[in-house]
Amino acid sequence: MLTIRTEYTPERSFLETDRASIPLGSEAGAFYPYELLLGALSACFYATLHEILVKKKLDVPRIEIVVSGEKREEVPTTLKWVNLAITITGSVDEKQMLRSADLAAKYCSIHETISKVAAMSHEVKFKPLG
């Protein structure tokens, strides 16, 4: 079972589990809800991609994921679109990595959840080491 506790006070708001705490709000160093959602997408996508690469016995290179999205103006302001810009640094089989990224998009549960309300896309770029 997943449990997350959120506390809201005039002085401070935060989300916490038994392992970590994240500040919420508009102050410096705090997160807005959609920042948390896009961060969760990035983390889920990476975890799924990592698992696929390990199962395929492919080297796990350095991977950077930048998630961007746009909210609708109509209420409720759900996401209109989301894009994952993925940069893979290192010597890799590009065809295998592209296929693995497509599989990660298919099997990442948060990606699948968000895709019910937003147009989802991802792009993969390759960069040599050094």
CSV table of N, CA and C in Angstrom, one decimal:
chain,number,residue,atom,x,y,z
A,1,MET,N,0.8,-1.2,0.0
A,1,MET,CA,0.0,0.0,0.0
A,1,MET,C,0.9,1.2,0.0
A,2,LEU,N,0.5,2.2,-0.8
A,2,LEU,CA,1.2,3.5,-0.8
A,2,LEU,C,0.5,4.5,0.1
A,3,THR,N,1.3,5.2,0.9
A,3,THR,CA,0.7,6.2,1.8
A,3,THR,C,1.6,7.4,1.7
A,4,ILE,N,1.0,8.6,1.4
A,4,ILE,CA,1.6,9.9,1.4
A,4,ILE,C,0.8,10.8,2.3
A,5,ARG,N,1.5,11.5,3.2
A,5,ARG,CA,0.9,12.4,4.0
A,5,ARG,C,1.2,13.8,3.6
A,6,THR,N,0.2,14.7,3.5
A,6,THR,CA,0.4,16.1,3.1
A,6,THR,C,-0.1,17.0,4.2
A,7,GLU,N,0.7,18.0,4.6
A,7,GLU,CA,0.3,18.9,5.7
A,7,GLU,C,0.3,20.3,5.1
A,8,TYR,N,-0.7,21.1,5.4
A,8,TYR,CA,-0.8,22.4,4.9
A,8,TYR,C,-1.0,23.3,6.1
A,9,THR,N,0.0,24.3,6.3
A,9,THR,CA,-0.2,25.3,7.3
A,9,THR,C,0.2,26.7,6.7
A,10,PRO,N,-0.2,27.8,7.3
A,10,PRO,CA,0.2,29.1,6.8
A,10,PRO,C,1.7,29.2,6.6
A,11,GLU,N,2.5,28.6,7.5
A,11,GLU,CA,3.9,28.8,7.5
A,11,GLU,C,4.6,27.8,6.5
A,12,ARG,N,4.0,26.6,6.3
A,12,ARG,CA,4.8,25.6,5.5
A,12,ARG,C,3.8,24.5,5.1
A,13,SER,N,4.0,24.1,3.9
A,13,SER,CA,3.2,22.9,3.4
A,13,SER,C,4.2,21.9,2.8
A,14,PHE,N,3.9,20.6,3.0
A,14,PHE,CA,4.8,19.6,2.5
A,14,PHE,C,4.1,18.3,2.3
A,15,LEU,N,4.8,17.5,1.5
A,15,LEU,CA,4.3,16.1,1.2
A,15,LEU,C,5.4,15.2,1.8
A,16,GLU,N,5.0,14.1,2.5
A,16,GLU,CA,6.0,13.3,3.0
A,16,GLU,C,5.6,11.8,3.0
A,17,THR,N,6.6,11.0,3.0
A,17,THR,CA,6.5,9.5,3.3
A,17,THR,C,7.4,9.2,4.4
A,18,ASP,N,7.5,7.9,4.7
A,18,ASP,CA,8.4,7.6,5.8
A,18,ASP,C,9.9,7.7,5.4
A,19,ARG,N,10.1,8.0,4.1
A,19,ARG,CA,11.5,8.1,3.6
A,19,ARG,C,11.9,9.5,3.2
A,20,ALA,N,11.0,10.4,2.9
A,20,ALA,CA,11.4,11.7,2.4
A,20,ALA,C,10.3,12.7,2.6
A,21,SER,N,10.7,14.0,2.4
A,21,SER,CA,9.7,15.1,2.6
A,21,SER,C,10.0,16.1,1.4
A,22,ILE,N,9.0,16.6,0.8
A,22,ILE,CA,9.1,17.6,-0.3
A,22,ILE,C,8.3,18.8,0.0
A,23,PRO,N,8.9,20.0,0.0
A,23,PRO,CA,8.1,21.2,0.3
A,23,PRO,C,7.2,21.5,-0.9
A,24,LEU,N,6.0,22.0,-0.6
A,24,LEU,CA,5.0,22.4,-1.6
A,24,LEU,C,4.7,23.9,-1.5
A,25,GLY,N,4.3,24.5,-2.7
A,25,GLY,CA,3.9,25.9,-2.6
A,25,GLY,C,4.6,26.7,-3.7
A,26,SER,N,4.5,28.0,-3.5
A,26,SER,CA,5.1,29.0,-4.5
A,26,SER,C,6.4,29.6,-4.0
A,27,GLU,N,6.8,29.2,-2.8
A,27,GLU,CA,8.1,29.8,-2.3
A,27,GLU,C,9.3,29.1,-3.0
A,28,ALA,N,10.4,29.8,-3.0
A,28,ALA,CA,11.6,29.2,-3.6
A,28,ALA,C,11.9,27.9,-2.9
A,29,GLY,N,12.3,26.9,-3.7
A,29,GLY,CA,12.6,25.6,-3.2
A,29,GLY,C,11.4,24.7,-3.0
A,30,ALA,N,10.3,25.1,-3.3
A,30,ALA,CA,9.1,24.3,-3.1
A,30,ALA,C,8.5,23.9,-4.5
A,31,PHE,N,7.7,22.9,-4.6
A,31,PHE,CA,7.2,22.4,-5.8
A,31,PHE,C,5.7,22.7,-6.0
A,32,TYR,N,5.3,23.0,-7.2
A,32,TYR,CA,3.9,23.1,-7.6
A,32,TYR,C,3.4,21.7,-7.9
A,33,PRO,N,2.1,21.4,-7.8
A,33,PRO,CA,1.6,20.0,-8.1
A,33,PRO,C,2.0,19.5,-9.5
A,34,TYR,N,1.9,20.3,-10.5
A,34,TYR,CA,2.2,19.8,-11.8
A,34,TYR,C,3.7,19.5,-12.0
A,35,GLU,N,4.5,20.2,-11.3
A,35,GLU,CA,6.0,19.9,-11.3
A,35,GLU,C,6.2,18.5,-10.7
A,36,LEU,N,5.4,18.2,-9.6
A,36,LEU,CA,5.5,16.9,-9.0
A,36,LEU,C,5.1,15.8,-10.0
A,37,LEU,N,4.0,16.1,-10.7
A,37,LEU,CA,3.4,15.2,-11.7
A,37,LEU,C,4.4,14.9,-12.8
A,38,LEU,N,5.0,15.9,-13.4
A,38,LEU,CA,5.9,15.7,-14.5
A,38,LEU,C,7.2,15.1,-14.0
A,39,GLY,N,7.6,15.4,-12.7
A,39,GLY,CA,8.7,14.7,-12.1
A,39,GLY,C,8.5,13.2,-11.9
A,40,ALA,N,7.3,12.9,-11.5
A,40,ALA,CA,6.9,11.5,-11.3
A,40,ALA,C,6.9,10.8,-12.7
A,41,LEU,N,6.4,11.4,-13.7
A,41,LEU,CA,6.5,10.8,-15.1
A,41,LEU,C,7.9,10.5,-15.5
A,42,SER,N,8.8,11.5,-15.3
A,42,SER,CA,10.2,11.3,-15.6
A,42,SER,C,10.8,10.1,-14.8
A,43,ALA,N,10.6,10.1,-13.5
A,43,ALA,CA,11.1,9.0,-12.7
A,43,ALA,C,10.6,7.6,-13.1
A,44,CYS,N,9.3,7.6,-13.4
A,44,CYS,CA,8.6,6.3,-13.8
A,44,CYS,C,9.2,5.9,-15.2
A,45,PHE,N,9.3,6.8,-16.1
A,45,PHE,CA,9.8,6.5,-17.4
A,45,PHE,C,11.2,6.0,-17.3
A,46,TYR,N,12.1,6.7,-16.5
A,46,TYR,CA,13.4,6.2,-16.4
A,46,TYR,C,13.5,4.8,-15.7
A,47,ALA,N,12.7,4.6,-14.7
A,47,ALA,CA,12.8,3.3,-14.0
A,47,ALA,C,12.3,2.2,-15.0
A,48,THR,N,11.3,2.4,-15.8
A,48,THR,CA,10.8,1.5,-16.8
A,48,THR,C,11.9,1.2,-17.8
A,49,LEU,N,12.5,2.3,-18.3
A,49,LEU,CA,13.5,2.2,-19.4
A,49,LEU,C,14.7,1.4,-18.8
A,50,HIS,N,15.1,1.7,-17.6
A,50,HIS,CA,16.3,1.0,-17.0
A,50,HIS,C,16.0,-0.5,-16.9
A,51,GLU,N,14.8,-0.8,-16.4
A,51,GLU,CA,14.4,-2.2,-16.3
A,51,GLU,C,14.5,-2.9,-17.7
A,52,ILE,N,14.0,-2.3,-18.7
A,52,ILE,CA,14.1,-2.8,-20.1
A,52,ILE,C,15.5,-3.1,-20.5
A,53,LEU,N,16.4,-2.1,-20.3
A,53,LEU,CA,17.8,-2.2,-20.7
A,53,LEU,C,18.5,-3.3,-19.9
A,54,VAL,N,18.2,-3.5,-18.6
A,54,VAL,CA,18.8,-4.6,-17.9
A,54,VAL,C,18.3,-5.9,-18.4
A,55,LYS,N,17.0,-6.0,-18.7
A,55,LYS,CA,16.5,-7.3,-19.2
A,55,LYS,C,17.1,-7.6,-20.6
A,56,LYS,N,17.3,-6.6,-21.4
A,56,LYS,CA,17.9,-6.8,-22.7
A,56,LYS,C,19.5,-7.0,-22.6
A,57,LYS,N,20.0,-6.9,-21.4
A,57,LYS,CA,21.4,-7.0,-21.2
A,57,LYS,C,22.2,-5.9,-22.0
A,58,LEU,N,21.6,-4.7,-22.0
A,58,LEU,CA,22.3,-3.6,-22.7
A,58,LEU,C,22.9,-2.7,-21.6
A,59,ASP,N,24.0,-2.1,-22.0
A,59,ASP,CA,24.6,-1.1,-21.0
A,59,ASP,C,23.7,0.0,-20.7
A,60,VAL,N,23.7,0.4,-19.5
A,60,VAL,CA,22.8,1.5,-19.1
A,60,VAL,C,23.7,2.8,-19.1
A,61,PRO,N,23.6,3.6,-20.1
A,61,PRO,CA,24.4,4.8,-20.2
A,61,PRO,C,23.9,5.9,-19.3
A,62,ARG,N,24.5,7.1,-19.5
A,62,ARG,CA,23.9,8.3,-18.8
A,62,ARG,C,22.7,8.7,-19.6
A,63,ILE,N,21.6,9.0,-18.9
A,63,ILE,CA,20.3,9.3,-19.5
A,63,ILE,C,19.8,10.6,-18.8
A,64,GLU,N,19.5,11.6,-19.6
A,64,GLU,CA,18.8,12.8,-19.1
A,64,GLU,C,17.5,12.9,-19.7
A,65,ILE,N,16.5,13.2,-18.9
A,65,ILE,CA,15.1,13.3,-19.4
A,65,ILE,C,14.6,14.7,-19.0
A,66,VAL,N,14.2,15.5,-20.0
A,66,VAL,CA,13.6,16.8,-19.7
A,66,VAL,C,12.1,16.7,-20.1
A,67,VAL,N,11.2,16.9,-19.2
A,67,VAL,CA,9.8,16.7,-19.4
A,67,VAL,C,9.2,18.1,-19.5
A,68,SER,N,8.4,18.4,-20.6
A,68,SER,CA,7.7,19.7,-20.7
A,68,SER,C,6.3,19.4,-21.1
A,69,GLY,N,5.4,20.3,-20.7
A,69,GLY,CA,4.0,20.1,-21.0
A,69,GLY,C,3.3,21.4,-21.0
A,70,GLU,N,2.0,21.4,-21.5
A,70,GLU,CA,1.2,22.6,-21.5
A,70,GLU,C,-0.2,22.2,-20.9
A,71,LYS,N,-0.7,23.0,-20.0
A,71,LYS,CA,-2.0,22.8,-19.5
A,71,LYS,C,-3.1,23.5,-20.3
A,72,ARG,N,-4.2,23.0,-20.3
A,72,ARG,CA,-5.4,23.6,-21.0
A,72,ARG,C,-5.8,24.8,-20.2
A,73,GLU,N,-6.4,25.8,-20.9
A,73,GLU,CA,-7.0,26.9,-20.2
A,73,GLU,C,-8.4,26.6,-19.6
A,74,GLU,N,-9.1,25.7,-20.2
A,74,GLU,CA,-10.4,25.3,-19.8
A,74,GLU,C,-10.3,24.6,-18.4
A,75,VAL,N,-11.3,24.8,-17.6
A,75,VAL,CA,-11.3,24.2,-16.3
A,75,VAL,C,-12.1,22.8,-16.5
A,76,PRO,N,-11.6,21.7,-15.9
A,76,PRO,CA,-10.3,21.6,-15.2
A,76,PRO,C,-9.1,21.7,-16.1
A,77,THR,N,-8.1,22.3,-15.7
A,77,THR,CA,-6.9,22.6,-16.5
A,77,THR,C,-6.0,21.4,-16.6
A,78,THR,N,-6.5,20.3,-17.2
A,78,THR,CA,-5.7,19.1,-17.4
A,78,THR,C,-4.6,19.4,-18.4
A,79,LEU,N,-3.7,18.5,-18.5
A,79,LEU,CA,-2.6,18.7,-19.5
A,79,LEU,C,-3.1,18.6,-20.9
A,80,LYS,N,-2.6,19.4,-21.8
A,80,LYS,CA,-2.9,19.4,-23.2
A,80,LYS,C,-2.0,18.4,-23.9
A,81,TRP,N,-0.7,18.6,-23.7
A,81,TRP,CA,0.4,17.8,-24.3
A,81,TRP,C,1.5,17.7,-23.3
A,82,VAL,N,2.3,16.6,-23.5
A,82,VAL,CA,3.5,16.4,-22.7
A,82,VAL,C,4.6,15.8,-23.6
A,83,ASN,N,5.8,16.2,-23.5
A,83,ASN,CA,6.9,15.7,-24.3
A,83,ASN,C,8.1,15.3,-23.4
A,84,LEU,N,8.7,14.2,-23.6
A,84,LEU,CA,9.9,13.8,-22.9
A,84,LEU,C,11.0,13.9,-23.9
A,85,ALA,N,12.0,14.8,-23.6
A,85,ALA,CA,13.2,14.9,-24.4
A,85,ALA,C,14.3,14.1,-23.7
A,86,ILE,N,14.7,13.0,-24.4
A,86,ILE,CA,15.6,12.1,-23.8
A,86,ILE,C,17.0,12.2,-24.5
A,87,THR,N,18.0,12.4,-23.7
A,87,THR,CA,19.4,12.5,-24.2
A,87,THR,C,20.2,11.3,-23.6
A,88,ILE,N,20.7,10.5,-24.5
A,88,ILE,CA,21.5,9.3,-24.1
A,88,ILE,C,22.9,9.6,-24.4
A,89,THR,N,23.8,9.6,-23.4
A,89,THR,CA,25.2,9.9,-23.6
A,89,THR,C,26.0,8.6,-23.4
A,90,GLY,N,26.8,8.3,-24.4
A,90,GLY,CA,27.6,7.1,-24.4
A,90,GLY,C,27.5,6.3,-25.7
A,91,SER,N,28.3,5.3,-25.7
A,91,SER,CA,28.3,4.4,-26.9
A,91,SER,C,27.3,3.3,-26.8
A,92,VAL,N,26.2,3.4,-27.6
A,92,VAL,CA,25.1,2.5,-27.5
A,92,VAL,C,24.6,2.1,-28.8
A,93,ASP,N,23.8,1.0,-28.9
A,93,ASP,CA,23.2,0.6,-30.1
A,93,ASP,C,21.9,1.5,-30.2
A,94,GLU,N,22.0,2.5,-31.1
A,94,GLU,CA,20.9,3.5,-31.2
A,94,GLU,C,19.6,2.9,-31.5
A,95,LYS,N,19.6,1.9,-32.4
A,95,LYS,CA,18.3,1.2,-32.8
A,95,LYS,C,17.7,0.5,-31.6
A,96,GLN,N,18.5,-0.2,-30.8
A,96,GLN,CA,18.0,-0.8,-29.6
A,96,GLN,C,17.5,0.2,-28.5
A,97,MET,N,18.2,1.3,-28.4
A,97,MET,CA,17.8,2.3,-27.4
A,97,MET,C,16.5,3.0,-27.8
A,98,LEU,N,16.3,3.2,-29.1
A,98,LEU,CA,15.0,3.8,-29.6
A,98,LEU,C,13.9,2.9,-29.3
A,99,ARG,N,14.1,1.6,-29.6
A,99,ARG,CA,13.1,0.6,-29.4
A,99,ARG,C,12.8,0.5,-27.9
A,100,SER,N,13.8,0.5,-27.0
A,100,SER,CA,13.6,0.5,-25.6
A,100,SER,C,12.9,1.7,-25.1
A,101,ALA,N,13.1,2.9,-25.6
A,101,ALA,CA,12.4,4.1,-25.2
A,101,ALA,C,10.9,4.0,-25.6
A,102,ASP,N,10.6,3.4,-26.8
A,102,ASP,CA,9.2,3.2,-27.2
A,102,ASP,C,8.5,2.2,-26.2
A,103,LEU,N,9.3,1.2,-25.8
A,103,LEU,CA,8.7,0.2,-24.8
A,103,LEU,C,8.5,0.8,-23.5
A,104,ALA,N,9.4,1.7,-23.1
A,104,ALA,CA,9.2,2.4,-21.8
A,104,ALA,C,8.0,3.3,-21.8
A,105,ALA,N,7.7,4.0,-22.9
A,105,ALA,CA,6.5,4.8,-23.0
A,105,ALA,C,5.3,3.9,-22.9
A,106,LYS,N,5.4,2.7,-23.5
A,106,LYS,CA,4.2,1.8,-23.5
A,106,LYS,C,3.9,1.2,-22.1
A,107,TYR,N,5.0,0.9,-21.3
A,107,TYR,CA,4.8,0.2,-20.1
A,107,TYR,C,4.9,1.1,-18.8
A,108,CYS,N,5.3,2.3,-18.9
A,108,CYS,CA,5.4,3.2,-17.8
A,108,CYS,C,3.9,3.6,-17.4
A,109,SER,N,3.6,3.2,-16.2
A,109,SER,CA,2.2,3.4,-15.7
A,109,SER,C,1.8,4.8,-15.6
A,110,ILE,N,2.7,5.7,-15.3
A,110,ILE,CA,2.3,7.1,-15.2
A,110,ILE,C,2.2,7.7,-16.6
A,111,HIS,N,3.0,7.3,-17.5
A,111,HIS,CA,2.9,7.7,-18.9
A,111,HIS,C,1.5,7.3,-19.4
A,112,GLU,N,1.1,6.1,-19.1
A,112,GLU,CA,-0.1,5.6,-19.6
A,112,GLU,C,-1.3,6.3,-19.0
A,113,THR,N,-1.2,6.7,-17.7
A,113,THR,CA,-2.2,7.4,-17.0
A,113,THR,C,-2.4,8.8,-17.6
A,114,ILE,N,-1.3,9.5,-17.8
A,114,ILE,CA,-1.4,10.9,-18.3
A,114,ILE,C,-1.9,10.9,-19.8
A,115,SER,N,-1.5,9.8,-20.5
A,115,SER,CA,-2.0,9.7,-21.9
A,115,SER,C,-3.5,9.7,-22.1
A,116,LYS,N,-4.2,9.4,-21.0
A,116,LYS,CA,-5.7,9.4,-21.1
A,116,LYS,C,-6.2,10.8,-21.2
A,117,VAL,N,-5.4,11.9,-20.9
A,117,VAL,CA,-5.9,13.3,-21.0
A,117,VAL,C,-5.0,14.1,-21.9
A,118,ALA,N,-3.8,13.7,-22.2
A,118,ALA,CA,-2.9,14.6,-22.9
A,118,ALA,C,-2.2,13.8,-24.1
A,119,ALA,N,-1.9,14.5,-25.1
A,119,ALA,CA,-1.1,14.0,-26.2
A,119,ALA,C,0.3,13.8,-25.7
A,120,MET,N,0.8,12.6,-25.8
A,120,MET,CA,2.2,12.2,-25.3
A,120,MET,C,3.1,12.0,-26.5
A,121,SER,N,4.4,12.5,-26.3
A,121,SER,CA,5.4,12.3,-27.3
A,121,SER,C,6.7,12.2,-26.6
A,122,HIS,N,7.7,11.6,-27.3
A,122,HIS,CA,9.0,11.5,-26.7
A,122,HIS,C,10.0,11.6,-27.9
A,123,GLU,N,11.2,12.1,-27.7
A,123,GLU,CA,12.2,12.2,-28.7
A,123,GLU,C,13.5,11.8,-28.0
A,124,VAL,N,14.3,11.1,-28.8
A,124,VAL,CA,15.6,10.6,-28.2
A,124,VAL,C,16.7,11.2,-29.0
A,125,LYS,N,17.7,11.7,-28.3
A,125,LYS,CA,18.9,12.2,-29.0
A,125,LYS,C,20.1,11.5,-28.4
A,126,PHE,N,21.1,11.3,-29.2
A,126,PHE,CA,22.3,10.6,-28.8
A,126,PHE,C,23.5,11.6,-28.8
A,127,LYS,N,24.4,11.4,-27.7
A,127,LYS,CA,25.5,12.3,-27.6
A,127,LYS,C,26.7,11.4,-27.2
A,128,PRO,N,27.9,11.6,-27.8
A,128,PRO,CA,29.0,10.7,-27.5
A,128,PRO,C,29.6,11.1,-26.1
A,129,LEU,N,30.3,10.2,-25.5
A,129,LEU,CA,30.9,10.5,-24.2
A,129,LEU,C,32.0,11.6,-24.4
A,130,GLY,N,32.2,12.4,-23.4
A,130,GLY,CA,33.3,13.4,-23.5
A,130,GLY,C,32.9,14.7,-23.7
